[in-house]
JSON list of C-alpha atoms in Angstrom, two decimals:
[
{"chain": "A", "resi": 1, "resn": "UNK", "atom": "CA", "xyz": [192.07, -248.02, 143.12]},
{"chain": "A", "resi": 2, "resn": "UNK", "atom": "CA", "xyz": [193.82, -244.75, 142.50]},
{"chain": "A", "resi": 3, "resn": "UNK", "atom": "CA", "xyz": [196.08, -243.31, 145.03]},
{"chain": "A", "resi": 4, "resn": "UNK", "atom": "CA", "xyz": [193.62, -240.11, 144.59]},
{"chain": "A", "resi": 5, "resn": "UNK", "atom": "CA", "xyz": [190.65, -241.87, 146.14]},
{"chain": "A", "resi": 6, "resn": "UNK", "atom": "CA", "xyz": [190.32, -241.30, 150.16]},
{"chain": "A", "resi": 7, "resn": "UNK", "atom": "CA", "xyz": [190.56, -244.38, 151.95]},
{"chain": "A", "resi": 8, "resn": "UNK", "atom": "CA", "xyz": [187.16, -246.31, 152.69]},
{"chain": "A", "resi": 9, "resn": "UNK", "atom": "CA", "xyz": [185.39, -244.55, 149.57]},
{"chain": "A", "resi": 10, "resn": "UNK", "atom": "CA", "xyz": [184.83, -246.53, 146.46]},
{"chain": "A", "resi": 11, "resn": "UNK", "atom": "CA", "xyz": [181.98, -246.90, 144.07]},
{"chain": "A", "resi": 12, "resn": "UNK", "atom": "CA", "xyz": [181.04, -243.76, 142.46]},
{"chain": "A", "resi": 13, "resn": "UNK", "atom": "CA", "xyz": [183.11, -241.72, 144.59]},
{"chain": "A", "resi": 14, "resn": "UNK", "atom": "CA", "xyz": [186.19, -243.50, 143.17]},
{"chain": "A", "resi": 15, "resn": "UNK", "atom": "CA", "xyz": [188.64, -241.17, 141.61]},
{"chain": "A", "resi": 16, "resn": "UNK", "atom": "CA", "xyz": [190.35, -242.62, 138.78]},
{"chain": "A", "resi": 17, "resn": "UNK", "atom": "CA", "xyz": [193.69, -241.65, 136.99]},
{"chain": "A", "resi": 18, "resn": "UNK", "atom": "CA", "xyz": [197.19, -240.74, 138.52]},
{"chain": "A", "resi": 19, "resn": "UNK", "atom": "CA", "xyz": [197.63, -237.19, 138.06]},
{"chain": "A", "resi": 20, "resn": "UNK", "atom": "CA", "xyz": [196.79, -234.05, 140.04]},
{"chain": "A", "resi": 21, "resn": "UNK", "atom": "CA", "xyz": [194.58, -231.56, 138.42]},
{"chain": "A", "resi": 22, "resn": "UNK", "atom": "CA", "xyz": [196.28, -228.34, 137.53]},
{"chain": "A", "resi": 23, "resn": "UNK", "atom": "CA", "xyz": [195.47, -224.88, 138.92]},
{"chain": "A", "resi": 24, "resn": "UNK", "atom": "CA", "xyz": [195.60, -222.18, 136.09]},
{"chain": "A", "resi": 25, "resn": "UNK", "atom": "CA", "xyz": [196.70, -218.67, 136.95]},
{"chain": "A", "resi": 26, "resn": "UNK", "atom": "CA", "xyz": [193.93, -216.09, 136.65]},
{"chain": "A", "resi": 27, "resn": "UNK", "atom": "CA", "xyz": [193.55, -214.45, 133.35]},
{"chain": "A", "resi": 28, "resn": "UNK", "atom": "CA", "xyz": [195.56, -211.04, 133.03]},
{"chain": "A", "resi": 29, "resn": "UNK", "atom": "CA", "xyz": [192.67, -209.46, 131.26]},
{"chain": "A", "resi": 30, "resn": "UNK", "atom": "CA", "xyz": [191.32, -207.82, 134.61]},
{"chain": "A", "resi": 31, "resn": "UNK", "atom": "CA", "xyz": [194.57, -206.32, 135.35]},
{"chain": "A", "resi": 32, "resn": "UNK", "atom": "CA", "xyz": [194.51, -204.76, 132.02]},
{"chain": "A", "resi": 33, "resn": "UNK", "atom": "CA", "xyz": [191.18, -203.32, 132.42]},
{"chain": "A", "resi": 34, "resn": "UNK", "atom": "CA", "xyz": [191.98, -201.58, 135.58]},
{"chain": "A", "resi": 35, "resn": "UNK", "atom": "CA", "xyz": [195.51, -200.32, 134.23]},
{"chain": "A", "resi": 36, "resn": "UNK", "atom": "CA", "xyz": [193.30, -198.54, 131.44]},
{"chain": "A", "resi": 37, "resn": "UNK", "atom": "CA", "xyz": [190.66, -197.20, 133.66]},
{"chain": "A", "resi": 38, "resn": "UNK", "atom": "CA", "xyz": [193.46, -195.66, 135.89]},
{"chain": "A", "resi": 39, "resn": "UNK", "atom": "CA", "xyz": [195.12, -194.08, 132.79]},
{"chain": "A", "resi": 40, "resn": "UNK", "atom": "CA", "xyz": [191.90, -192.54, 131.50]},
{"chain": "A", "resi": 41, "resn": "UNK", "atom": "CA", "xyz": [191.18, -191.00, 135.17]},
{"chain": "A", "resi": 42, "resn": "UNK", "atom": "CA", "xyz": [194.91, -189.72, 135.34]},
{"chain": "A", "resi": 43, "resn": "UNK", "atom": "CA", "xyz": [194.60, -188.06, 131.77]},
{"chain": "A", "resi": 44, "resn": "UNK", "atom": "CA", "xyz": [191.36, -186.44, 132.68]},
{"chain": "A", "resi": 45, "resn": "UNK", "atom": "CA", "xyz": [192.82, -184.93, 135.69]},
{"chain": "A", "resi": 46, "resn": "UNK", "atom": "CA", "xyz": [195.74, -183.75, 133.93]},
{"chain": "A", "resi": 47, "resn": "UNK", "atom": "CA", "xyz": [193.63, -181.93, 131.46]},
{"chain": "A", "resi": 48, "resn": "UNK", "atom": "CA", "xyz": [191.45, -180.21, 134.29]},
{"chain": "A", "resi": 49, "resn": "UNK", "atom": "CA", "xyz": [194.49, -178.90, 135.86]},
{"chain": "A", "resi": 50, "resn": "UNK", "atom": "CA", "xyz": [196.00, -177.53, 132.52]},
{"chain": "A", "resi": 51, "resn": "UNK", "atom": "CA", "xyz": [192.51, -175.82, 131.82]},
{"chain": "A", "resi": 52, "resn": "UNK", "atom": "CA", "xyz": [192.51, -174.10, 135.27]},
{"chain": "A", "resi": 53, "resn": "UNK", "atom": "CA", "xyz": [196.38, -172.79, 135.02]},
{"chain": "A", "resi": 54, "resn": "UNK", "atom": "CA", "xyz": [195.06, -171.34, 131.63]},
{"chain": "A", "resi": 55, "resn": "UNK", "atom": "CA", "xyz": [192.22, -169.52, 133.24]},
{"chain": "A", "resi": 56, "resn": "UNK", "atom": "CA", "xyz": [194.44, -168.22, 135.98]},
{"chain": "A", "resi": 57, "resn": "UNK", "atom": "CA", "xyz": [197.30, -166.80, 133.47]},
{"chain": "A", "resi": 58, "resn": "UNK", "atom": "CA", "xyz": [194.79, -165.48, 131.02]},
{"chain": "A", "resi": 59, "resn": "UNK", "atom": "CA", "xyz": [193.19, -162.94, 133.30]},
{"chain": "A", "resi": 60, "resn": "UNK", "atom": "CA", "xyz": [189.68, -164.38, 133.27]},
{"chain": "A", "resi": 61, "resn": "UNK", "atom": "CA", "xyz": [188.63, -162.73, 136.68]},
{"chain": "A", "resi": 62, "resn": "UNK", "atom": "CA", "xyz": [190.07, -159.38, 135.52]},
{"chain": "A", "resi": 63, "resn": "UNK", "atom": "CA", "xyz": [187.55, -159.47, 132.70]},
{"chain": "A", "resi": 64, "resn": "UNK", "atom": "CA", "xyz": [184.51, -160.09, 135.01]},
{"chain": "A", "resi": 65, "resn": "UNK", "atom": "CA", "xyz": [185.75, -157.32, 137.47]},
{"chain": "A", "resi": 66, "resn": "UNK", "atom": "CA", "xyz": [185.97, -154.97, 134.30]},
{"chain": "A", "resi": 67, "resn": "UNK", "atom": "CA", "xyz": [182.31, -155.81, 133.07]},
{"chain": "A", "resi": 68, "resn": "UNK", "atom": "CA", "xyz": [181.05, -155.55, 136.71]},
{"chain": "A", "resi": 69, "resn": "UNK", "atom": "CA", "xyz": [182.91, -152.17, 137.09]},
{"chain": "A", "resi": 70, "resn": "UNK", "atom": "CA", "xyz": [181.43, -150.93, 133.84]},
{"chain": "A", "resi": 71, "resn": "UNK", "atom": "CA", "xyz": [177.88, -152.16, 134.68]},
{"chain": "A", "resi": 72, "resn": "UNK", "atom": "CA", "xyz": [177.92, -150.10, 138.05]},
{"chain": "A", "resi": 73, "resn": "UNK", "atom": "CA", "xyz": [179.26, -146.98, 136.37]},
{"chain": "A", "resi": 74, "resn": "UNK", "atom": "CA", "xyz": [176.55, -147.19, 133.56]},
{"chain": "A", "resi": 75, "resn": "UNK", "atom": "CA", "xyz": [173.82, -147.69, 136.27]},
{"chain": "A", "resi": 76, "resn": "UNK", "atom": "CA", "xyz": [175.18, -144.53, 138.25]},
{"chain": "A", "resi": 77, "resn": "UNK", "atom": "CA", "xyz": [175.13, -142.36, 134.93]},
{"chain": "A", "resi": 78, "resn": "UNK", "atom": "CA", "xyz": [171.49, -143.49, 134.27]},
{"chain": "A", "resi": 79, "resn": "UNK", "atom": "CA", "xyz": [170.62, -142.60, 138.08]},
{"chain": "A", "resi": 80, "resn": "UNK", "atom": "CA", "xyz": [172.16, -139.31, 137.64]},
{"chain": "A", "resi": 81, "resn": "UNK", "atom": "CA", "xyz": [170.05, -138.59, 134.47]},
{"chain": "A", "resi": 82, "resn": "UNK", "atom": "CA", "xyz": [166.83, -139.54, 136.45]},
{"chain": "A", "resi": 83, "resn": "UNK", "atom": "CA", "xyz": [167.60, -137.47, 139.19]},
{"chain": "A", "resi": 84, "resn": "UNK", "atom": "CA", "xyz": [168.43, -134.54, 136.93]},
{"chain": "A", "resi": 85, "resn": "UNK", "atom": "CA", "xyz": [165.10, -134.82, 135.16]},
{"chain": "A", "resi": 86, "resn": "UNK", "atom": "CA", "xyz": [163.50, -134.98, 138.34]},
{"chain": "A", "resi": 87, "resn": "UNK", "atom": "CA", "xyz": [164.96, -131.61, 139.65]},
{"chain": "A", "resi": 88, "resn": "UNK", "atom": "CA", "xyz": [164.01, -130.07, 136.24]},
{"chain": "A", "resi": 89, "resn": "UNK", "atom": "CA", "xyz": [160.56, -131.04, 136.47]},
{"chain": "A", "resi": 90, "resn": "UNK", "atom": "CA", "xyz": [159.91, -130.57, 140.04]},
{"chain": "A", "resi": 91, "resn": "UNK", "atom": "CA", "xyz": [159.80, -134.33, 140.63]},
{"chain": "A", "resi": 92, "resn": "UNK", "atom": "CA", "xyz": [160.04, -135.97, 144.30]},
{"chain": "A", "resi": 93, "resn": "UNK", "atom": "CA", "xyz": [163.51, -136.85, 144.90]},
{"chain": "A", "resi": 94, "resn": "UNK", "atom": "CA", "xyz": [162.65, -140.24, 146.14]},
{"chain": "A", "resi": 95, "resn": "UNK", "atom": "CA", "xyz": [159.97, -141.52, 143.41]},
{"chain": "A", "resi": 96, "resn": "UNK", "atom": "CA", "xyz": [160.79, -139.31, 140.21]},
{"chain": "A", "resi": 97, "resn": "UNK", "atom": "CA", "xyz": [157.33, -138.74, 139.72]},
{"chain": "A", "resi": 98, "resn": "UNK", "atom": "CA", "xyz": [155.26, -135.60, 139.94]},
{"chain": "A", "resi": 99, "resn": "UNK", "atom": "CA", "xyz": [152.09, -135.70, 142.60]},
{"chain": "A", "resi": 100, "resn": "UNK", "atom": "CA", "xyz": [149.02, -135.46, 140.91]},
{"chain": "A", "resi": 101, "resn": "UNK", "atom": "CA", "xyz": [147.75, -131.86, 140.95]},
{"chain": "A", "resi": 102, "resn": "UNK", "atom": "CA", "xyz": [144.22, -132.01, 142.82]},
{"chain": "A", "resi": 103, "resn": "UNK", "atom": "CA", "xyz": [141.67, -129.23, 143.81]},
{"chain": "A", "resi": 104, "resn": "UNK", "atom": "CA", "xyz": [141.33, -128.51, 147.60]},
{"chain": "A", "resi": 105, "resn": "UNK", "atom": "CA", "xyz": [138.21, -129.46, 148.92]},
{"chain": "A", "resi": 106, "resn": "UNK", "atom": "CA", "xyz": [137.23, -125.68, 149.50]},
{"chain": "A", "resi": 107, "resn": "UNK", "atom": "CA", "xyz": [137.46, -125.25, 145.82]},
{"chain": "A", "resi": 108, "resn": "UNK", "atom": "CA", "xyz": [134.71, -127.99, 144.74]},
{"chain": "A", "resi": 109, "resn": "UNK", "atom": "CA", "xyz": [131.18, -126.83, 145.12]},
{"chain": "A", "resi": 110, "resn": "UNK", "atom": "CA", "xyz": [128.79, -129.93, 146.06]},
{"chain": "A", "resi": 111, "resn": "UNK", "atom": "CA", "xyz": [125.30, -130.25, 145.31]},
{"chain": "A", "resi": 112, "resn": "UNK", "atom": "CA", "xyz": [123.53, -132.83, 147.76]},
{"chain": "A", "resi": 113, "resn": "UNK", "atom": "CA", "xyz": [120.39, -134.59, 146.59]},
{"chain": "A", "resi": 114, "resn": "UNK", "atom": "CA", "xyz": [118.50, -137.33, 148.17]},
{"chain": "A", "resi": 115, "resn": "UNK", "atom": "CA", "xyz": [117.17, -140.24, 145.90]},
{"chain": "A", "resi": 116, "resn": "UNK", "atom": "CA", "xyz": [115.91, -142.32, 148.97]},
{"chain": "A", "resi": 117, "resn": "UNK", "atom": "CA", "xyz": [112.56, -142.02, 150.98]},
{"chain": "A", "resi": 118, "resn": "UNK", "atom": "CA", "xyz": [114.69, -141.13, 153.93]},
{"chain": "A", "resi": 119, "resn": "UNK", "atom": "CA", "xyz": [114.06, -137.60, 154.97]},
{"chain": "A", "resi": 120, "resn": "UNK", "atom": "CA", "xyz": [116.62, -134.96, 156.17]},
{"chain": "A", "resi": 121, "resn": "UNK", "atom": "CA", "xyz": [119.36, -137.29, 154.56]},
{"chain": "A", "resi": 122, "resn": "UNK", "atom": "CA", "xyz": [120.64, -134.66, 151.80]},
{"chain": "A", "resi": 123, "resn": "UNK", "atom": "CA", "xyz": [120.84, -131.89, 154.76]},
{"chain": "A", "resi": 124, "resn": "UNK", "atom": "CA", "xyz": [122.68, -133.78, 157.41]},
{"chain": "A", "resi": 125, "resn": "UNK", "atom": "CA", "xyz": [125.18, -135.14, 154.52]},
{"chain": "A", "resi": 126, "resn": "UNK", "atom": "CA", "xyz": [125.75, -131.69, 153.43]},
{"chain": "A", "resi": 127, "resn": "UNK", "atom": "CA", "xyz": [126.46, -130.25, 156.62]},
{"chain": "A", "resi": 128, "resn": "UNK", "atom": "CA", "xyz": [128.83, -132.99, 157.35]},
{"chain": "A", "resi": 129, "resn": "UNK", "atom": "CA", "xyz": [130.69, -132.29, 153.95]},
{"chain": "A", "resi": 130, "resn": "UNK", "atom": "CA", "xyz": [130.77, -128.70, 154.89]},
{"chain": "A", "resi": 131, "resn": "UNK", "atom": "CA", "xyz": [132.49, -129.41, 158.00]},
{"chain": "A", "resi": 132, "resn": "UNK", "atom": "CA", "xyz": [135.14, -131.46, 155.99]},
{"chain": "A", "resi": 133, "resn": "UNK", "atom": "CA", "xyz": [135.98, -128.12, 153.85]},
{"chain": "A", "resi": 134, "resn": "UNK", "atom": "CA", "xyz": [133.48, -128.65, 150.81]},
{"chain": "A", "resi": 135, "resn": "UNK", "atom": "CA", "xyz": [131.65, -125.80, 149.50]},
{"chain": "A", "resi": 136, "resn": "UNK", "atom": "CA", "xyz": [127.77, -126.80, 149.63]},
{"chain": "A", "resi": 137, "resn": "UNK", "atom": "CA", "xyz": [125.41, -125.53, 146.85]},
{"chain": "A", "resi": 138, "resn": "UNK", "atom": "CA", "xyz": [121.88, -126.76, 146.25]},
{"chain": "A", "resi": 139, "resn": "UNK", "atom": "CA", "xyz": [120.19, -129.23, 148.83]},
{"chain": "A", "resi": 140, "resn": "UNK", "atom": "CA", "xyz": [117.30, -131.03, 148.15]},
{"chain": "A", "resi": 141, "resn": "UNK", "atom": "CA", "xyz": [115.42, -134.13, 146.47]},
{"chain": "A", "resi": 142, "resn": "UNK", "atom": "CA", "xyz": [117.05, -135.64, 143.62]},
{"chain": "A", "resi": 143, "resn": "UNK", "atom": "CA", "xyz": [115.93, -134.87, 139.91]},
{"chain": "A", "resi": 144, "resn": "UNK", "atom": "CA", "xyz": [113.08, -137.46, 138.61]},
{"chain": "A", "resi": 145, "resn": "UNK", "atom": "CA", "xyz": [115.51, -139.09, 136.50]},
{"chain": "A", "resi": 146, "resn": "UNK", "atom": "CA", "xyz": [117.42, -140.16, 139.70]},
{"chain": "A", "resi": 147, "resn": "UNK", "atom": "CA", "xyz": [114.68, -140.45, 142.27]},
{"chain": "A", "resi": 148, "resn": "UNK", "atom": "CA", "xyz": [114.40, -143.59, 144.15]},
{"chain": "A", "resi": 149, "resn": "UNK", "atom": "CA", "xyz": [116.26, -145.10, 140.91]},
{"chain": "A", "resi": 150, "resn": "UNK", "atom": "CA", "xyz": [119.88, -145.08, 142.52]},
{"chain": "A", "resi": 151, "resn": "UNK", "atom": "CA", "xyz": [120.53, -148.61, 143.91]},
{"chain": "A", "resi": 152, "resn": "UNK", "atom": "CA", "xyz": [124.26, -147.97, 145.37]},
{"chain": "A", "resi": 153, "resn": "UNK", "atom": "CA", "xyz": [125.63, -145.65, 147.67]},
{"chain": "A", "resi": 154, "resn": "UNK", "atom": "CA", "xyz": [125.50, -142.57, 145.59]},
{"chain": "A", "resi": 155, "resn": "UNK", "atom": "CA", "xyz": [126.38, -140.97, 142.05]},
{"chain": "A", "resi": 156, "resn": "UNK", "atom": "CA", "xyz": [128.93, -138.46, 141.45]},
{"chain": "A", "resi": 157, "resn": "UNK", "atom": "CA", "xyz": [127.59, -136.05, 138.55]},
{"chain": "A", "resi": 158, "resn": "UNK", "atom": "CA", "xyz": [129.21, -133.64, 136.95]},
{"chain": "A", "resi": 159, "resn": "UNK", "atom": "CA", "xyz": [130.88, -132.32, 133.58]},
{"chain": "A", "resi": 160, "resn": "UNK", "atom": "CA", "xyz": [133.80, -134.19, 131.64]},
{"chain": "A", "resi": 161, "resn": "UNK", "atom": "CA", "xyz": [136.31, -131.94, 133.29]},
{"chain": "A", "resi": 162, "resn": "UNK", "atom": "CA", "xyz": [135.38, -133.07, 136.78]},
{"chain": "A", "resi": 163, "resn": "UNK", "atom": "CA", "xyz": [136.42, -136.46, 136.03]},
{"chain": "A", "resi": 164, "resn": "UNK", "atom": "CA", "xyz": [140.21, -135.60, 136.41]},
{"chain": "A", "resi": 165, "resn": "UNK", "atom": "CA", "xyz": [140.47, -134.36, 139.90]},
{"chain": "A", "resi": 166, "resn": "UNK", "atom": "CA", "xyz": [137.22, -133.33, 141.66]},
{"chain": "A", "resi": 167, "resn": "UNK", "atom": "CA", "xyz": [135.74, -136.77, 141.25]},
{"chain": "A", "resi": 168, "resn": "UNK", "atom": "CA", "xyz": [138.71, -138.21, 143.04]},
{"chain": "A", "resi": 169, "resn": "UNK", "atom": "CA", "xyz": [138.67, -135.65, 145.79]},
{"chain": "A", "resi": 170, "resn": "UNK", "atom": "CA", "xyz": [134.86, -135.92, 146.55]},
{"chain": "A", "resi": 171, "resn": "UNK", "atom": "CA", "xyz": [135.02, -139.79, 145.79]},
{"chain": "A", "resi": 172, "resn": "UNK", "atom": "CA", "xyz": [137.02, -140.23, 148.95]},
{"chain": "A", "resi": 173, "resn": "UNK", "atom": "CA", "xyz": [134.06, -139.03, 151.11]},
{"chain": "A", "resi": 174, "resn": "UNK", "atom": "CA", "xyz": [131.90, -141.87, 149.93]},
{"chain": "A", "resi": 175, "resn": "UNK", "atom": "CA", "xyz": [133.11, -145.27, 149.05]},
{"chain": "A", "resi": 176, "resn": "UNK", "atom": "CA", "xyz": [131.45, -147.03, 146.36]},
{"chain": "A", "resi": 177, "resn": "UNK", "atom": "CA", "xyz": [130.07, -144.17, 144.55]},
{"chain": "A", "resi": 178, "resn": "UNK", "atom": "CA", "xyz": [130.04, -144.19, 140.65]},
{"chain": "A", "resi": 179, "resn": "UNK", "atom": "CA", "xyz": [130.63, -141.30, 138.57]},
{"chain": "A", "resi": 180, "resn": "UNK", "atom": "CA", "xyz": [128.68, -139.99, 135.41]},
{"chain": "A", "resi": 181, "resn": "UNK", "atom": "CA", "xyz": [129.19, -136.91, 133.17]},
{"chain": "A", "resi": 182, "resn": "UNK", "atom": "CA", "xyz": [126.43, -134.85, 131.91]},
{"chain": "A", "resi": 183, "resn": "UNK", "atom": "CA", "xyz": [126.43, -131.63, 129.67]},
{"chain": "A", "resi": 184, "resn": "UNK", "atom": "CA", "xyz": [127.04, -129.06, 132.23]},
{"chain": "A", "resi": 185, "resn": "UNK", "atom": "CA", "xyz": [129.70, -126.63, 131.66]},
{"chain": "A", "resi": 186, "resn": "UNK", "atom": "CA", "xyz": [130.04, -125.51, 135.48]},
{"chain": "A", "resi": 187, "resn": "UNK", "atom": "CA", "xyz": [132.75, -127.03, 137.82]},
{"chain": "A", "resi": 188, "resn": "UNK", "atom": "CA", "xyz": [130.02, -127.84, 140.69]},
{"chain": "A", "resi": 189, "resn": "UNK", "atom": "CA", "xyz": [129.32, -131.55, 141.48]},
{"chain": "A", "resi": 190, "resn": "UNK", "atom": "CA", "xyz": [126.30, -133.24, 142.27]},
{"chain": "A", "resi": 191, "resn": "UNK", "atom": "CA", "xyz": [126.09, -136.02, 144.85]},
{"chain": "A", "resi": 192, "resn": "UNK", "atom": "CA", "xyz": [123.14, -137.90, 144.41]},
{"chain": "A", "resi": 193, "resn": "UNK", "atom": "CA", "xyz": [122.54, -140.27, 147.58]},
{"chain": "A", "resi": 194, "resn": "UNK", "atom": "CA", "xyz": [121.21, -143.66, 146.60]},
{"chain": "A", "resi": 195, "resn": "UNK", "atom": "CA", "xyz": [119.26, -146.30, 148.55]},
{"chain": "A", "resi": 196, "resn": "UNK", "atom": "CA", "xyz": [122.58, -148.18, 149.54]},
{"chain": "A", "resi": 197, "resn": "UNK", "atom": "CA", "xyz": [123.74, -145.08, 151.58]},
{"chain": "A", "resi": 198, "resn": "UNK", "atom": "CA", "xyz": [124.55, -145.58, 154.76]},
{"chain": "A", "resi": 199, "resn": "UNK", "atom": "CA", "xyz": [127.18, -142.66, 155.97]},
{"chain": "A", "resi": 200, "resn": "UNK", "atom": "CA", "xyz": [129.97, -140.99, 154.64]},
{"chain": "A", "resi": 201, "resn": "UNK", "atom": "CA", "xyz": [133.42, -142.26, 154.84]},
{"chain": "A", "resi": 202, "resn": "UNK", "atom": "CA", "xyz": [134.85, -141.64, 158.45]},
{"chain": "A", "resi": 203, "resn": "UNK", "atom": "CA", "xyz": [136.56, -138.46, 158.52]},
{"chain": "A", "resi": 204, "resn": "UNK", "atom": "CA", "xyz": [139.98, -139.90, 159.53]},
{"chain": "A", "resi": 205, "resn": "UNK", "atom": "CA", "xyz": [139.78, -142.68, 156.67]},
{"chain": "A", "resi": 206, "resn": "UNK", "atom": "CA", "xyz": [138.50, -140.06, 154.22]},
{"chain": "A", "resi": 207, "resn": "UNK", "atom": "CA", "xyz": [141.62, -137.89, 155.07]},
{"chain": "A", "resi": 208, "resn": "UNK", "atom": "CA", "xyz": [144.10, -140.68, 154.42]},
{"chain": "A", "resi": 209, "resn": "UNK", "atom": "CA", "xyz": [142.65, -141.41, 151.30]},
{"chain": "A", "resi": 210, "resn": "UNK", "atom": "CA", "xyz": [143.10, -137.84, 150.25]},
{"chain": "A", "resi": 211, "resn": "UNK", "atom": "CA", "xyz": [146.56, -137.77, 151.35]},
{"chain": "A", "resi": 212, "resn": "UNK", "atom": "CA", "xyz": [147.34, -140.71, 149.39]},
{"chain": "A", "resi": 213, "resn": "UNK", "atom": "CA", "xyz": [145.85, -139.19, 146.25]},
{"chain": "A", "resi": 214, "resn": "UNK", "atom": "CA", "xyz": [148.22, -136.26, 146.73]},
{"chain": "A", "resi": 215, "resn": "UNK", "atom": "CA", "xyz": [151.20, -138.38, 147.29]},
{"chain": "A", "resi": 216, "resn": "UNK", "atom": "CA", "xyz": [154.07, -139.00, 144.93]},
{"chain": "A", "resi": 217, "resn": "UNK", "atom": "CA", "xyz": [153.70, -142.06, 143.00]},
{"chain": "A", "resi": 218, "resn": "UNK", "atom": "CA", "xyz": [156.86, -144.58, 142.62]},
{"chain": "A", "resi": 219, "resn": "UNK", "atom": "CA", "xyz": [158.64, -144.20, 139.50]},
{"chain": "A", "resi": 220, "resn": "UNK", "atom": "CA", "xyz": [159.00, -147.29, 137.40]},
{"chain": "A", "resi": 221, "resn": "UNK", "atom": "CA", "xyz": [161.48, -146.11, 135.12]},
{"chain": "A", "resi": 222, "resn": "UNK", "atom": "CA", "xyz": [164.42, -146.59, 137.74]},
{"chain": "A", "resi": 223, "resn": "UNK", "atom": "CA", "xyz": [167.36, -148.89, 136.27]},
{"chain": "A", "resi": 224, "resn": "UNK", "atom": "CA", "xyz": [167.93, -152.01, 138.65]},
{"chain": "A", "resi": 225, "resn": "UNK", "atom": "CA", "xyz": [171.47, -151.82, 139.98]}
]
C-alpha cells in the first residue's frame, strides 16, 4: 500500500505511487489582460484631458459668445425696422398690423325682409337693429325668390362691394347668416330672415364681436429672438 493511502482504506480507494501531486502556479495570461485594459483606459483619459485643454486655450467659448451677441444685434435691427415700418403706415405698436377699416353701423342701410310664416318678424327685427345704430330701409315680406325658401337663420344680400366690410359688420348681429351677392349698385343690404331664425345675437355679444373685427391683428412677421 502506498504511503498516500489513508489508514483503513483500500480497494478502489487505494492510491498508488510514492509522489505527491504538484500544484502549478496560475497562468500569467490573466494578469496580462488586466494590465492591457488598464493601459487602454489610461490612454483614453489622457486623450480626453488633452482635448479639454485644447478647447479652453483655443477660445471656443468666445466664439459662441460672439455668435450669440451677433444674433441678438441682428434681431434688434430687424425689430427696429419692423417698428419703423409700423409707424410709417400707421400700424399699431404692439401688433404691427393695421386694423381693418370697417363702416360704422350708422353708415349701413338695412332692408329687413321676412321669409317665414311668422307675422311681425321683420318689423321687430328692424326695430332692434335701429336701436343698435343701423339705418333701416324697407321692411316687409321677402321677394318670391326667397319667400319660404330660406332654411337657415337668414341671408345677407347685397352688392359685391358689401362683401368687404358691411357684411362683416351686419353679420355680427345674426350668427349663422350666409352672404350672397346680386347685381345691385347701391350700398344697402337686404337681411332676409329664414325659417331657422330665432333672434338676433345678444347685444353685448354682438358688440364684442364688432370690437374684435376692429382690433389690430397680431403680426406674423416678427422675428423670433
